[in-house]
Amino acid sequence: MDERDEGIIDGTVDSVVFRNQENGYTVIRLKLTGGGTATVVGCLPGVSAGEGLTVTGRWESHPSYGSQFKAEYAERRMPKTVDTIYEYLASGVIKGVGARTAQLLVAEFGADTLRIIEEEPERLCEVRGLTEKKAADIHARFLREVGLKRLMDYLSEYAVPPFAAARLYRAYGEDAKAAVTENPYILADEYYGLDFFRADELAIKMGFAGDSPERVEAAVRFELSYNQNNGHVFIPRDKLTSASAQLINVAEDTVSKAIDDLEDGDYIIEETVAGVRACYLDDIYRDETYTARRLQSLADMRPPVPDNLDRLIKSAEDSCSVTFADFQRDAIVKAARCGAMVLTGGPGTGKTTTVRGILELFDALRLDTLLAAPTGRAAKRLSELTGREAQTVHRLLGAAAPDNETGKLFQKCESDRLECDAVVLDEASMMDISLTAALLEAMPPRARLILVGDADQLPSVGPGNVFSDIIRSGAVETVRLSHIFRQAEKSDIVKCAHLINSGTVPEIKNTGDAFLLKRMSAGSIADTVVSLVSERLPEKLGIRTEDIQVLSPSRKTGAGTKELNRLIQAAVNPPAEGKKELQVRDFALRTGDRVMQTRNNYDIMWYRAAEGTQPDKGAEQGAGIYNGDVGYIEDIDEKREYALIRFEDRLTPYPLDSLVDLELAYAVTVHKSQGSEYRAVVLAIPQGVPMLKTRAVLYTAVTRARELMIIVGSEPDLAEMVNNDRRQRRYSGLRARLAGETE
């Protein structure tokens, strides 16, 4: 029996052939200690050329790649010989150290090189060309690399993916192992990419009891944070107790004590709101109460009204080349007289013209006005419609990586406010409670706020029901536009939207800009959608694939976004020789793919560059790509471990461990499309998913289309959506606070 039959091999890593940053799956060539080489595959996170490995596993025969050793466990050793140390350093494992620097280091220090880097970094300056700063950088990066690998090795025993270990190390540094050992439930934080159940599995393996305080408190906090994803700002105490107890199968008394302990530590705030004992996570409680106070203050503000207001409005009409309707004029007058105002209405009701009138008036009053919207697409559209610069709220506020001490996400705040006299915020229905609080905190106390949006669209993806709560509270002056202008009446899209909103099933005649293609099964719906996107619309109407957005109420089902993305990608961007691709979760990302960011990432750098160009040397730089941003993959560089993605005029080198935050975006859910407008929209209406097939979803989808709206589905399913006016209740206290219904 030779060594191979025993399931253990030993050697030095010769090269890394393939590495999946998400799950740690790696293919390496191993120079065996007894001579020869072997291909080793398995979870080997962060392994680098030059490292020594003792691998336990078994030999397998791959149909394409031949004999491979499948690793089940690996014990790694830092390189010790001059040759292996050189290979290790020359592999680029330490950024800033290439083959030339590696050669100089081992020539000077020999087999003692790695110890010198770790323990006596000041001696690195003995090498010609290495400054003190360079030496300090090499030392810091080496410590990080070694520490990260040790953490990955430790957590890999518990099946924690490498990307989570990397983020944990980024947050805690050398204290990461101690932190996760003390309380593995920290990994349930959204930042680390693991859910509560993965963290719970880890904790149980580590020996935490089923009713340990750490587990019960983590379950309570998970219920509160998880339900923020469902739009809830708080959870009633009785429901929180019951749900948490059921989640981890413990007594409700145990959960109730955990809630009390969390309240004592100020992690949870409990308050009676509109007769309900409401439990909040501390940060979102602060956001809601602050928002209510600031809005009430703005609503109470009464700016001085100029004597020549009528003449100023007439001048605004001349500038806009229109005659304002009575209700538009009423909105402009109220904007002049109020510290805060809401302007709402559906498509074709004159919101844009009214906003332009307000801006002309504010100019005449010499008010410095900022324009903003929640998403990049919405800000771009606002800029095009008004002829003025508009920014995303995140950019306006100077979004940055969270401050470790204060937790602040934005540079602009109460201590460094925006320089403005007024803010006009479009697509305000998309604003969740936290982003609203951040905007209000950054505004000067006497600055005016104009909120513009469609109250009948879906609420924000994030927690809260801010726009609707403000309107329903009656605390802020509100103007609702309802008259459809004659020009807009010519559009079948506009007519369909208003019929849907009134509860009337539209009769779509397939003669204008709205069409209904009748399909029954999920398979036929999906086939038709793919045909429209890849062939029919580009070839017959000249509408480019990138100008078409496919929407669906659901992610799942045979006509949900997940399956539609797979099919559309295969049709419009199939694999090809020379086309680069990476496997992420259960799908491939290729150069040319349209992708969407699924969570806020404040760390990723971007560079300003026009389409088809690379950034100039002095190009504007920034940081932050946000949930809902859509871009295209321009390049994939596996050697340097990044993907180059363009988000409109921003080029972003994505580290491979951040690709888990992307998903294909040929098809997106209706919720994810909020705030965007597309030249052509193809809406798939699958059977089933009654919770998602609502009037608000349909109305929101139809109002995303600018020139062409195609619905693919059956007439009964269309009617079902129109007739289903059920809106999910969101636990939010903003309306009650504005109306004075708290204790």
Short mmCIF file of C-alpha atoms in Angstrom, two decimals, residues 221-544:
data_model
loop_
_atom_site.label_atom_id
_atom_site.label_comp_id
_atom_site.label_asym_id
_atom_site.label_seq_id
_atom_site.Cartn_x
_atom_site.Cartn_y
_atom_site.Cartn_z
CA ARG A 221 -32.49 40.73 17.16
CA PHE A 222 -32.72 38.56 14.06
CA GLU A 223 -36.51 38.73 14.08
CA LEU A 224 -36.38 42.51 14.30
CA SER A 225 -33.72 42.93 11.61
CA TYR A 226 -35.22 40.27 9.33
CA ASN A 227 -38.61 41.93 9.47
CA GLN A 228 -37.04 45.22 8.43
CA ASN A 229 -36.57 43.45 5.08
CA ASN A 230 -40.36 43.04 5.06
CA GLY A 231 -40.77 46.77 5.61
CA HIS A 232 -41.44 46.73 9.36
CA VAL A 233 -39.85 49.40 11.53
CA PHE A 234 -40.94 47.73 14.77
CA ILE A 235 -42.60 44.50 15.89
CA PRO A 236 -45.30 44.39 18.60
CA ARG A 237 -43.84 42.82 21.73
CA ASP A 238 -46.27 39.91 21.85
CA LYS A 239 -45.57 38.99 18.21
CA LEU A 240 -41.81 39.37 18.71
CA THR A 241 -41.90 37.08 21.74
CA SER A 242 -43.95 34.42 19.99
CA ALA A 243 -41.96 34.48 16.73
CA SER A 244 -38.58 34.32 18.49
CA ALA A 245 -39.65 31.45 20.75
CA GLN A 246 -40.93 29.52 17.76
CA LEU A 247 -37.77 30.23 15.76
CA ILE A 248 -35.43 28.50 18.21
CA ASN A 249 -37.93 26.33 20.11
CA VAL A 250 -37.59 27.86 23.58
CA ALA A 251 -40.14 29.03 26.12
CA GLU A 252 -41.69 32.47 25.68
CA ASP A 253 -40.66 33.39 29.22
CA THR A 254 -37.03 32.86 28.18
CA VAL A 255 -37.52 35.16 25.21
CA SER A 256 -39.29 37.77 27.30
CA LYS A 257 -36.32 37.90 29.69
CA ALA A 258 -33.97 38.27 26.71
CA ILE A 259 -36.04 41.21 25.43
CA ASP A 260 -35.85 42.84 28.87
CA ASP A 261 -32.07 42.32 28.97
CA LEU A 262 -31.70 43.80 25.49
CA GLU A 263 -33.77 46.79 26.58
CA ASP A 264 -31.55 47.24 29.63
CA GLY A 265 -28.55 47.32 27.31
CA ASP A 266 -30.31 49.81 24.99
CA TYR A 267 -30.14 47.37 22.07
CA ILE A 268 -33.94 47.39 21.91
CA ILE A 269 -36.29 50.30 22.64
CA GLU A 270 -39.88 49.60 23.69
CA GLU A 271 -42.57 52.26 23.45
CA THR A 272 -46.35 52.39 23.14
CA VAL A 273 -47.32 53.63 19.66
CA ALA A 274 -50.98 54.00 18.69
CA GLY A 275 -51.89 51.61 21.53
CA VAL A 276 -49.29 48.98 20.55
CA ARG A 277 -46.29 47.94 22.67
CA ALA A 278 -43.71 48.40 19.93
CA CYS A 279 -40.18 46.94 20.04
CA TYR A 280 -37.52 48.65 17.92
CA LEU A 281 -33.86 48.07 17.30
CA ASP A 282 -32.13 51.11 18.78
CA ASP A 283 -30.84 52.64 15.53
CA ILE A 284 -34.15 52.50 13.68
CA TYR A 285 -36.00 53.88 16.71
CA ARG A 286 -33.70 56.87 16.59
CA ASP A 287 -34.37 57.25 12.84
CA GLU A 288 -38.14 57.22 13.25
CA THR A 289 -38.32 59.59 16.22
CA TYR A 290 -35.83 61.99 14.64
CA THR A 291 -37.74 61.99 11.34
CA ALA A 292 -41.00 62.78 13.11
CA ARG A 293 -39.47 65.68 15.07
CA ARG A 294 -37.78 67.24 12.04
CA LEU A 295 -40.81 66.89 9.78
CA GLN A 296 -43.03 68.45 12.41
CA SER A 297 -40.57 71.31 12.76
CA LEU A 298 -40.55 71.87 9.00
CA ALA A 299 -44.34 71.64 8.83
CA ASP A 300 -44.61 74.35 11.52
CA MET A 301 -42.22 76.64 9.65
CA ARG A 302 -43.85 79.49 7.73
CA PRO A 303 -41.35 81.29 5.48
CA PRO A 304 -42.06 84.93 4.57
CA VAL A 305 -44.18 85.24 1.41
CA PRO A 306 -43.18 87.96 -1.08
CA ASP A 307 -45.75 90.60 -1.96
CA ASN A 308 -45.22 89.99 -5.67
CA LEU A 309 -45.89 86.23 -5.53
CA ASP A 310 -48.45 86.34 -8.37
CA ARG A 311 -45.98 88.14 -10.63
CA LEU A 312 -43.25 85.64 -9.78
CA ILE A 313 -45.54 82.73 -10.65
CA LYS A 314 -46.42 84.42 -13.97
CA SER A 315 -42.71 84.76 -14.66
CA ALA A 316 -42.28 81.03 -13.90
CA GLU A 317 -45.02 80.26 -16.46
CA ASP A 318 -43.13 82.29 -19.07
CA SER A 319 -39.89 80.48 -18.28
CA CYS A 320 -41.59 77.07 -18.54
CA SER A 321 -43.63 78.12 -21.62
CA VAL A 322 -46.85 76.86 -20.02
CA THR A 323 -49.95 78.13 -18.28
CA PHE A 324 -50.25 76.39 -14.93
CA ALA A 325 -53.53 74.68 -14.16
CA ASP A 326 -55.25 75.78 -10.95
CA PHE A 327 -54.04 72.78 -8.95
CA GLN A 328 -50.47 73.25 -10.21
CA ARG A 329 -50.60 76.92 -9.23
CA ASP A 330 -51.94 75.89 -5.81
CA ALA A 331 -48.95 73.59 -5.32
CA ILE A 332 -46.48 76.34 -6.27
CA VAL A 333 -48.11 78.81 -3.87
CA LYS A 334 -47.96 76.26 -1.03
CA ALA A 335 -44.29 75.59 -1.81
CA ALA A 336 -43.69 79.31 -1.27
CA ARG A 337 -45.59 79.40 2.01
CA CYS A 338 -44.58 76.10 3.68
CA GLY A 339 -41.45 74.67 5.21
CA ALA A 340 -42.44 71.20 3.97
CA MET A 341 -44.83 70.07 1.26
CA VAL A 342 -45.84 66.82 -0.46
CA LEU A 343 -46.66 66.77 -4.18
CA THR A 344 -48.21 63.51 -5.34
CA GLY A 345 -49.98 62.22 -8.43
CA GLY A 346 -49.96 59.53 -11.09
CA PRO A 347 -48.48 59.58 -14.61
CA GLY A 348 -49.63 62.39 -16.89
CA THR A 349 -50.95 64.59 -14.05
CA GLY A 350 -48.36 67.34 -14.40
CA LYS A 351 -45.94 66.63 -11.54
CA THR A 352 -42.88 67.48 -13.64
CA THR A 353 -44.28 70.80 -14.85
CA THR A 354 -45.25 71.69 -11.30
CA VAL A 355 -41.75 70.87 -10.05
CA ARG A 356 -40.25 73.05 -12.76
CA GLY A 357 -42.56 75.87 -11.66
CA ILE A 358 -41.48 75.46 -8.03
CA LEU A 359 -37.82 75.54 -9.07
CA GLU A 360 -38.33 78.73 -11.11
CA LEU A 361 -40.06 80.34 -8.13
CA PHE A 362 -37.28 79.28 -5.74
CA ASP A 363 -34.75 80.77 -8.17
CA ALA A 364 -36.67 84.05 -8.12
CA LEU A 365 -36.66 83.94 -4.31
CA ARG A 366 -32.88 83.40 -4.49
CA LEU A 367 -33.10 80.06 -2.76
CA ASP A 368 -30.21 77.66 -3.32
CA THR A 369 -32.07 74.45 -4.19
CA LEU A 370 -30.69 70.91 -4.34
CA LEU A 371 -32.38 68.17 -6.40
CA ALA A 372 -32.16 64.54 -5.35
CA ALA A 373 -33.70 61.11 -5.86
CA PRO A 374 -33.17 57.74 -4.15
CA THR A 375 -31.60 55.95 -7.16
CA GLY A 376 -29.15 56.81 -9.91
CA ARG A 377 -31.72 56.23 -12.65
CA ALA A 378 -34.30 58.42 -10.90
CA ALA A 379 -31.73 61.19 -10.36
CA LYS A 380 -30.69 61.06 -14.02
CA ARG A 381 -34.31 61.26 -15.15
CA LEU A 382 -35.01 64.19 -12.79
CA SER A 383 -31.99 65.99 -14.22
CA GLU A 384 -33.17 65.40 -17.80
CA LEU A 385 -36.71 66.61 -17.04
CA THR A 386 -35.67 69.77 -15.21
CA GLY A 387 -32.45 70.64 -17.02
CA ARG A 388 -30.68 70.91 -13.65
CA GLU A 389 -28.17 68.78 -11.79
CA ALA A 390 -29.73 66.10 -9.63
CA GLN A 391 -27.92 63.63 -7.40
CA THR A 392 -28.73 60.43 -5.60
CA VAL A 393 -29.44 60.96 -1.92
CA HIS A 394 -26.39 58.84 -1.07
CA ARG A 395 -24.11 61.00 -3.19
CA LEU A 396 -25.68 64.20 -1.91
CA LEU A 397 -25.00 63.13 1.67
CA GLY A 398 -21.47 61.90 0.96
CA ALA A 399 -21.98 58.21 1.69
CA ALA A 400 -18.89 56.47 3.04
CA ALA A 401 -17.92 53.30 4.86
CA PRO A 402 -19.54 53.19 8.32
CA ASP A 403 -17.48 54.90 10.99
CA ASN A 404 -16.32 52.27 13.49
CA GLU A 405 -16.89 54.56 16.48
CA THR A 406 -20.07 56.45 15.55
CA GLY A 407 -21.60 54.08 12.99
CA LYS A 408 -22.35 57.06 10.73
CA LEU A 409 -22.70 56.33 7.03
CA PHE A 410 -22.74 59.88 5.68
CA GLN A 411 -20.32 62.78 5.79
CA LYS A 412 -23.16 65.30 5.77
CA CYS A 413 -24.92 65.42 9.14
CA GLU A 414 -25.85 67.85 11.90
CA SER A 415 -22.19 68.86 12.39
CA ASP A 416 -21.54 69.32 8.65
CA ARG A 417 -24.81 70.25 6.99
CA LEU A 418 -25.66 70.69 3.34
CA GLU A 419 -25.31 74.20 1.97
CA CYS A 420 -28.79 74.90 0.65
CA ASP A 421 -32.07 76.71 1.26
CA ALA A 422 -34.33 73.98 -0.14
CA VAL A 423 -34.30 70.33 -1.19
CA VAL A 424 -36.59 68.87 -3.84
CA LEU A 425 -36.75 65.08 -3.50
CA ASP A 426 -38.29 63.09 -6.36
CA GLU A 427 -39.56 59.48 -6.15
CA ALA A 428 -40.05 60.04 -2.43
CA SER A 429 -42.16 56.88 -2.11
CA MET A 430 -38.87 54.94 -2.34
CA MET A 431 -37.39 56.56 0.76
CA ASP A 432 -37.13 54.28 3.77
CA ILE A 433 -37.07 55.61 7.31
CA SER A 434 -33.27 55.51 7.77
CA LEU A 435 -32.41 57.34 4.55
CA THR A 436 -35.11 59.92 5.30
CA ALA A 437 -33.63 60.54 8.74
CA ALA A 438 -30.16 60.94 7.25
CA LEU A 439 -31.40 63.51 4.72
CA LEU A 440 -33.27 65.51 7.36
CA GLU A 441 -30.27 65.46 9.66
CA ALA A 442 -28.07 66.92 6.92
CA MET A 443 -30.50 69.70 5.97
CA PRO A 444 -30.08 73.15 7.54
CA PRO A 445 -32.82 73.79 10.15
CA ARG A 446 -34.54 76.49 8.06
CA ALA A 447 -34.23 74.78 4.66
CA ARG A 448 -37.48 73.82 2.91
CA LEU A 449 -38.35 70.28 1.82
CA ILE A 450 -40.49 69.37 -1.20
CA LEU A 451 -41.36 65.67 -1.44
CA VAL A 452 -42.52 64.51 -4.87
CA GLY A 453 -43.83 61.05 -5.68
CA ASP A 454 -46.71 58.73 -6.48
CA ALA A 455 -48.49 57.60 -3.33
CA ASP A 456 -50.11 54.68 -5.18
CA GLN A 457 -46.84 52.97 -6.03
CA LEU A 458 -45.25 50.31 -3.90
CA PRO A 459 -43.64 51.49 -0.66
CA SER A 460 -39.88 51.52 -0.15
CA VAL A 461 -37.86 48.32 -0.29
CA GLY A 462 -36.35 49.26 3.07
CA PRO A 463 -38.22 49.62 6.37
CA GLY A 464 -41.02 52.11 6.81
CA ASN A 465 -43.90 53.54 4.84
CA VAL A 466 -42.57 57.08 4.95
CA PHE A 467 -44.30 58.80 2.01
CA SER A 468 -47.70 57.29 2.76
CA ASP A 469 -47.35 57.88 6.53
CA ILE A 470 -46.60 61.56 5.97
CA ILE A 471 -49.63 61.99 3.73
CA ARG A 472 -51.98 60.03 6.01
CA SER A 473 -50.84 61.90 9.11
CA GLY A 474 -52.15 65.20 7.75
CA ALA A 475 -49.25 66.94 9.46
CA VAL A 476 -47.56 68.09 6.24
CA GLU A 477 -49.22 70.21 3.53
CA THR A 478 -50.13 67.87 0.66
CA VAL A 479 -51.22 68.55 -2.92
CA ARG A 480 -52.60 65.59 -4.87
CA LEU A 481 -52.67 65.98 -8.65
CA SER A 482 -55.41 63.90 -10.29
CA HIS A 483 -56.28 65.57 -13.62
CA ILE A 484 -54.76 63.80 -16.65
CA PHE A 485 -53.55 66.25 -19.26
CA ARG A 486 -54.76 65.85 -22.84
CA GLN A 487 -51.35 64.99 -24.25
CA ALA A 488 -50.90 62.21 -21.69
CA GLU A 489 -54.38 60.85 -22.50
CA LYS A 490 -53.06 59.74 -25.91
CA SER A 491 -50.84 57.16 -24.23
CA ASP A 492 -52.34 53.72 -23.64
CA ILE A 493 -49.69 53.24 -20.94
CA VAL A 494 -51.02 56.23 -18.99
CA LYS A 495 -54.66 55.20 -19.51
CA CYS A 496 -53.94 51.64 -18.40
CA ALA A 497 -52.13 52.88 -15.30
CA HIS A 498 -55.04 55.04 -14.17
CA LEU A 499 -57.61 52.33 -14.92
CA ILE A 500 -55.60 49.84 -12.89
CA ASN A 501 -55.27 52.31 -10.03
CA SER A 502 -59.05 52.85 -9.99
CA GLY A 503 -59.68 49.09 -9.84
CA THR A 504 -60.82 48.74 -13.48
CA VAL A 505 -59.36 45.97 -15.63
CA PRO A 506 -57.99 47.72 -18.74
CA GLU A 507 -59.00 46.52 -22.18
CA ILE A 508 -55.66 46.35 -23.96
CA LYS A 509 -56.24 46.41 -27.74
CA ASN A 510 -52.61 45.94 -28.85
CA THR A 511 -52.73 48.97 -31.13
CA GLY A 512 -50.85 51.72 -29.27
CA ASP A 513 -47.97 51.59 -26.81
CA ALA A 514 -49.47 48.92 -24.52
CA PHE A 515 -49.84 45.25 -25.46
CA LEU A 516 -51.09 42.05 -23.84
CA LEU A 517 -49.65 38.80 -25.20
CA LYS A 518 -51.90 36.06 -23.88
CA ARG A 519 -49.98 33.11 -22.48
CA MET A 520 -51.08 30.61 -19.84
CA SER A 521 -48.21 28.39 -18.72
CA ALA A 522 -44.99 29.55 -17.07
CA GLY A 523 -43.00 27.91 -19.86
CA SER A 524 -44.83 29.74 -22.66
CA ILE A 525 -44.59 33.04 -20.75
CA ALA A 526 -40.83 32.59 -20.32
CA ASP A 527 -40.31 31.59 -23.99
CA THR A 528 -42.24 34.64 -25.18
CA VAL A 529 -40.32 37.00 -22.90
CA VAL A 530 -36.98 35.65 -24.13
CA SER A 531 -38.08 35.96 -27.75
CA LEU A 532 -39.18 39.57 -27.23
CA VAL A 533 -35.92 40.59 -25.60
CA SER A 534 -33.49 38.74 -27.84
CA GLU A 535 -35.18 38.93 -31.24
CA ARG A 536 -38.57 40.53 -31.79
CA LEU A 537 -38.14 43.96 -30.22
CA PRO A 538 -34.55 44.53 -31.44
CA GLU A 539 -35.24 43.27 -34.96
CA LYS A 540 -38.76 44.60 -35.58
CA LEU A 541 -38.82 47.83 -33.57
CA GLY A 542 -35.14 48.63 -33.31
CA ILE A 543 -35.23 48.67 -29.50
CA ARG A 544 -31.88 47.58 -28.16
#
